[in-house]
PDB file of C-alpha atoms in Angstrom:
ATOM      1  CA  UNK A 269      80.654 130.777 139.239  1.00 80.00           C
ATOM      2  CA  UNK A 270      79.946 130.817 142.978  1.00 82.00           C
ATOM      3  CA  UNK A 271      76.238 130.472 142.237  1.00 84.00           C
ATOM      4  CA  UNK A 272      76.883 127.342 140.105  1.00 86.00           C
ATOM      5  CA  UNK A 273      79.049 125.807 142.812  1.00 82.00           C
ATOM      6  CA  UNK A 274      76.366 126.449 145.427  1.00 80.00           C
ATOM      7  CA  UNK A 275      73.719 124.929 143.118  1.00 88.00           C
ATOM      8  CA  UNK A 276      75.794 121.773 142.540  1.00 85.00           C
ATOM      9  CA  UNK A 277      76.432 121.391 146.260  1.00 80.00           C
ATOM     10  CA  UNK A 278      72.720 121.711 146.985  1.00 82.00           C
ATOM     11  CA  UNK A 279      71.816 119.184 144.268  1.00 83.00           C
ATOM     12  CA  UNK A 280      74.474 116.731 145.502  1.00 85.00           C
ATOM     13  CA  UNK A 281      73.260 117.011 149.083  1.00 77.00           C
ATOM     14  CA  UNK A 282      69.660 116.461 147.965  1.00 82.00           C
ATOM     15  CA  UNK A 283      70.603 113.384 145.921  1.00 78.00           C
ATOM     16  CA  UNK A 284      72.510 111.900 148.858  1.00 78.00           C
ATOM     17  CA  UNK A 285      69.501 112.452 151.113  1.00 75.00           C
ATOM     18  CA  UNK A 286      67.198 110.836 148.558  1.00 75.00           C
ATOM     19  CA  UNK A 287      69.468 107.795 148.232  1.00 81.00           C
ATOM     20  CA  UNK A 288      69.572 107.434 152.016  1.00 75.00           C
ATOM     21  CA  UNK A 289      65.776 107.693 152.174  1.00 73.00           C
ATOM     22  CA  UNK A 290      65.332 105.007 149.516  1.00 79.00           C
ATOM     23  CA  UNK A 291      68.009 102.680 150.943  1.00 70.00           C
ATOM     24  CA  UNK A 292      66.763 102.731 154.556  1.00 65.00           C
ATOM     25  CA  UNK A 293      63.805 100.343 154.039  1.00 64.00           C
ATOM     26  CA  UNK A 294      65.933  98.013 151.916  1.00 63.00           C
ATOM     27  CA  UNK A 295      68.740  97.843 154.474  1.00 56.00           C
ATOM     28  CA  UNK A 296      66.204  97.522 157.279  1.00 53.00           C
ATOM     29  CA  UNK A 297      64.934  94.245 155.779  1.00 50.00           C
ATOM     30  CA  UNK A 298      68.291  92.498 156.116  1.00 48.00           C
ATOM     31  CA  UNK A 299      67.884  90.064 159.012  1.00 51.00           C
ATOM     32  CA  UNK A 300      70.264  90.247 161.913  1.00 51.00           C
ATOM     33  CA  UNK A 301      71.918  87.234 163.485  1.00 53.00           C
ATOM     34  CA  UNK A 302      71.933  88.380 167.089  1.00 61.00           C
ATOM     35  CA  UNK A 303      69.811  86.752 169.762  1.00 70.00           C
ATOM     36  CA  UNK A 304      69.500  83.335 168.126  1.00 77.00           C
ATOM     37  CA  UNK A 305      71.263  80.081 168.914  1.00 80.00           C
ATOM     38  CA  UNK A 306      74.097  79.609 166.421  1.00 81.00           C
ATOM     39  CA  UNK A 307      74.301  76.601 164.132  1.00 85.00           C
ATOM     40  CA  UNK A 308      77.602  74.747 164.437  1.00 88.00           C
ATOM     41  CA  UNK A 309      79.139  73.488 161.201  1.00 90.00           C
ATOM     42  CA  UNK A 310      82.207  71.233 161.296  1.00 90.00           C
ATOM     43  CA  UNK A 311      84.296  71.174 158.128  1.00 90.00           C
ATOM     44  CA  UNK A 312      86.681  68.260 157.547  1.00 91.00           C
ATOM     45  CA  UNK A 313      89.480  69.400 155.258  1.00 91.00           C
ATOM     46  CA  UNK A 314      92.205  67.719 153.242  1.00 91.00           C
ATOM     47  CA  UNK A 315      93.619  69.444 150.161  1.00 90.00           C
ATOM     48  CA  UNK A 316      90.505  71.640 150.175  1.00 89.00           C
ATOM     49  CA  UNK A 317      92.076  74.934 149.128  1.00 88.00           C
ATOM     50  CA  UNK A 318      89.921  75.250 146.001  1.00 88.00           C
ATOM     51  CA  UNK A 319      86.641  74.783 147.896  1.00 90.00           C
ATOM     52  CA  UNK A 320      87.195  76.213 151.366  1.00 90.00           C
ATOM     53  CA  UNK A 321      86.710  79.939 150.836  1.00 89.00           C
ATOM     54  CA  UNK A 322      83.598  79.504 148.691  1.00 91.00           C
ATOM     55  CA  UNK A 323      81.991  77.150 151.221  1.00 92.00           C
ATOM     56  CA  UNK A 324      82.704  79.468 154.171  1.00 91.00           C
ATOM     57  CA  UNK A 325      81.365  82.489 152.296  1.00 89.00           C
ATOM     58  CA  UNK A 326      78.219  80.585 151.259  1.00 92.00           C
ATOM     59  CA  UNK A 327      77.627  79.513 154.857  1.00 92.00           C
ATOM     60  CA  UNK A 328      77.928  83.122 156.020  1.00 88.00           C
ATOM     61  CA  UNK A 329      75.665  84.364 153.226  1.00 90.00           C
ATOM     62  CA  UNK A 330      72.989  81.801 154.141  1.00 90.00           C
ATOM     63  CA  UNK A 331      73.431  82.744 157.796  1.00 88.00           C
ATOM     64  CA  UNK A 332      72.795  86.424 157.075  1.00 86.00           C
ATOM     65  CA  UNK A 333      69.926  85.661 154.699  1.00 88.00           C
ATOM     66  CA  UNK A 334      68.126  83.370 157.175  1.00 86.00           C
ATOM     67  CA  UNK A 335      68.961  85.434 160.250  1.00 85.00           C
ATOM     68  CA  UNK A 336      70.611  82.507 162.040  1.00 85.00           C
ATOM     69  CA  UNK A 337      74.224  82.809 163.216  1.00 85.00           C
ATOM     70  CA  UNK A 338      76.722  80.169 162.162  1.00 85.00           C
ATOM     71  CA  UNK A 339      79.868  78.972 163.928  1.00 86.00           C
ATOM     72  CA  UNK A 340      82.433  77.080 161.887  1.00 88.00           C
ATOM     73  CA  UNK A 341      84.816  74.521 163.363  1.00 87.00           C
ATOM     74  CA  UNK A 342      87.615  73.218 161.142  1.00 87.00           C
ATOM     75  CA  UNK A 343      89.385  69.872 161.219  1.00 86.00           C
ATOM     76  CA  UNK A 344      92.341  69.733 158.828  1.00 87.00           C
ATOM     77  CA  UNK A 345      93.630  66.236 158.104  1.00 89.00           C
ATOM     78  CA  UNK A 346      97.181  67.107 157.042  1.00 89.00           C
ATOM     79  CA  UNK A 347      96.686  69.290 153.978  1.00 89.00           C
ATOM     80  CA  UNK A 348      99.833  70.129 152.046  1.00 91.00           C
ATOM     81  CA  UNK A 349      98.239  72.582 149.607  1.00 91.00           C
ATOM     82  CA  UNK A 350      97.159  76.165 150.379  1.00 90.00           C
ATOM     83  CA  UNK A 351      94.377  75.107 152.763  1.00 89.00           C
ATOM     84  CA  UNK A 352      96.225  76.347 155.870  1.00 89.00           C
ATOM     85  CA  UNK A 353      97.028  79.701 154.253  1.00 91.00           C
ATOM     86  CA  UNK A 354      93.367  80.173 153.332  1.00 90.00           C
ATOM     87  CA  UNK A 355      92.335  79.293 156.892  1.00 88.00           C
ATOM     88  CA  UNK A 356      94.645  82.023 158.219  1.00 88.00           C
ATOM     89  CA  UNK A 357      93.180  84.570 155.795  1.00 87.00           C
ATOM     90  CA  UNK A 358      89.615  83.638 156.749  1.00 85.00           C
ATOM     91  CA  UNK A 359      90.487  83.896 160.457  1.00 84.00           C
ATOM     92  CA  UNK A 360      92.062  87.308 159.883  1.00 82.00           C
ATOM     93  CA  UNK A 361      88.897  88.491 158.105  1.00 76.00           C
ATOM     94  CA  UNK A 362      86.765  87.148 160.967  1.00 73.00           C
ATOM     95  CA  UNK A 363      84.941  84.606 158.799  1.00 70.00           C
ATOM     96  CA  UNK A 364      85.786  81.683 161.076  1.00 72.00           C
ATOM     97  CA  UNK A 365      84.396  81.560 164.578  1.00 63.00           C
ATOM     98  CA  UNK A 366      85.903  78.501 166.164  1.00 60.00           C
ATOM     99  CA  UNK A 367      85.727  77.733 169.849  1.00 52.00           C
ATOM    100  CA  UNK A 368      86.981  74.671 171.639  1.00 55.00           C
ATOM    101  CA  UNK A 369      83.882  74.337 173.841  1.00 51.00           C
ATOM    102  CA  UNK A 370      81.809  73.923 170.675  1.00 56.00           C
ATOM    103  CA  UNK A 371      83.696  70.787 169.688  1.00 58.00           C
ATOM    104  CA  UNK A 372      81.329  68.451 171.550  1.00 59.00           C
ATOM    105  CA  UNK A 373      78.093  70.259 170.598  1.00 62.00           C
ATOM    106  CA  UNK A 374      75.747  68.787 167.965  1.00 74.00           C
ATOM    107  CA  UNK A 375      76.757  70.001 164.530  1.00 83.00           C
ATOM    108  CA  UNK A 376      76.304  69.681 160.811  1.00 88.00           C
ATOM    109  CA  UNK A 377      79.347  67.966 159.314  1.00 90.00           C
ATOM    110  CA  UNK A 378      80.632  68.800 155.842  1.00 87.00           C
ATOM    111  CA  UNK A 379      83.398  66.644 154.414  1.00 90.00           C
ATOM    112  CA  UNK A 380      85.469  68.761 152.022  1.00 87.00           C
ATOM    113  CA  UNK A 381      88.327  66.303 151.784  1.00 87.00           C
ATOM    114  CA  UNK A 382      89.353  65.983 148.174  1.00 76.00           C
ATOM    115  CA  UNK A 383      88.693  62.302 147.353  1.00 65.00           C
ATOM    116  CA  UNK A 384      91.135  62.217 144.446  1.00 64.00           C
ATOM    117  CA  UNK A 385      94.099  63.069 146.676  1.00 54.00           C
ATOM    118  CA  UNK A 386      93.084  61.755 150.110  1.00 46.00           C
ATOM    119  CA  UNK A 387      94.941  58.833 151.529  1.00 51.00           C
ATOM    120  CA  UNK A 388      92.986  55.722 152.517  1.00 45.00           C
TER     121      UNK A 388
END
């Protein structure tokens, strides 16, 4: 019984080492976002609860994939749906990096205001 336990421990340790050996080159190919000038993206929001999280996550995925950091600045135009609650969750999970000094910098602008409910 002790021999079987020792054998299983040895096999488990070997498998873990093999997985680490295989995963190292794959993980090493993931680009980092440090050392590059971040891209500023301004999001205009109004009743955008259904779209906001997906857009922010896609921006971060593209940022990681391309190796270019992204900074997201939000402008809410009086949403009454769950947009503000989603913003708080994204801030808590460190998916939004907003700074006031970035407000005047050149940026890409995405208008996520829901046209069917926005006021003219």
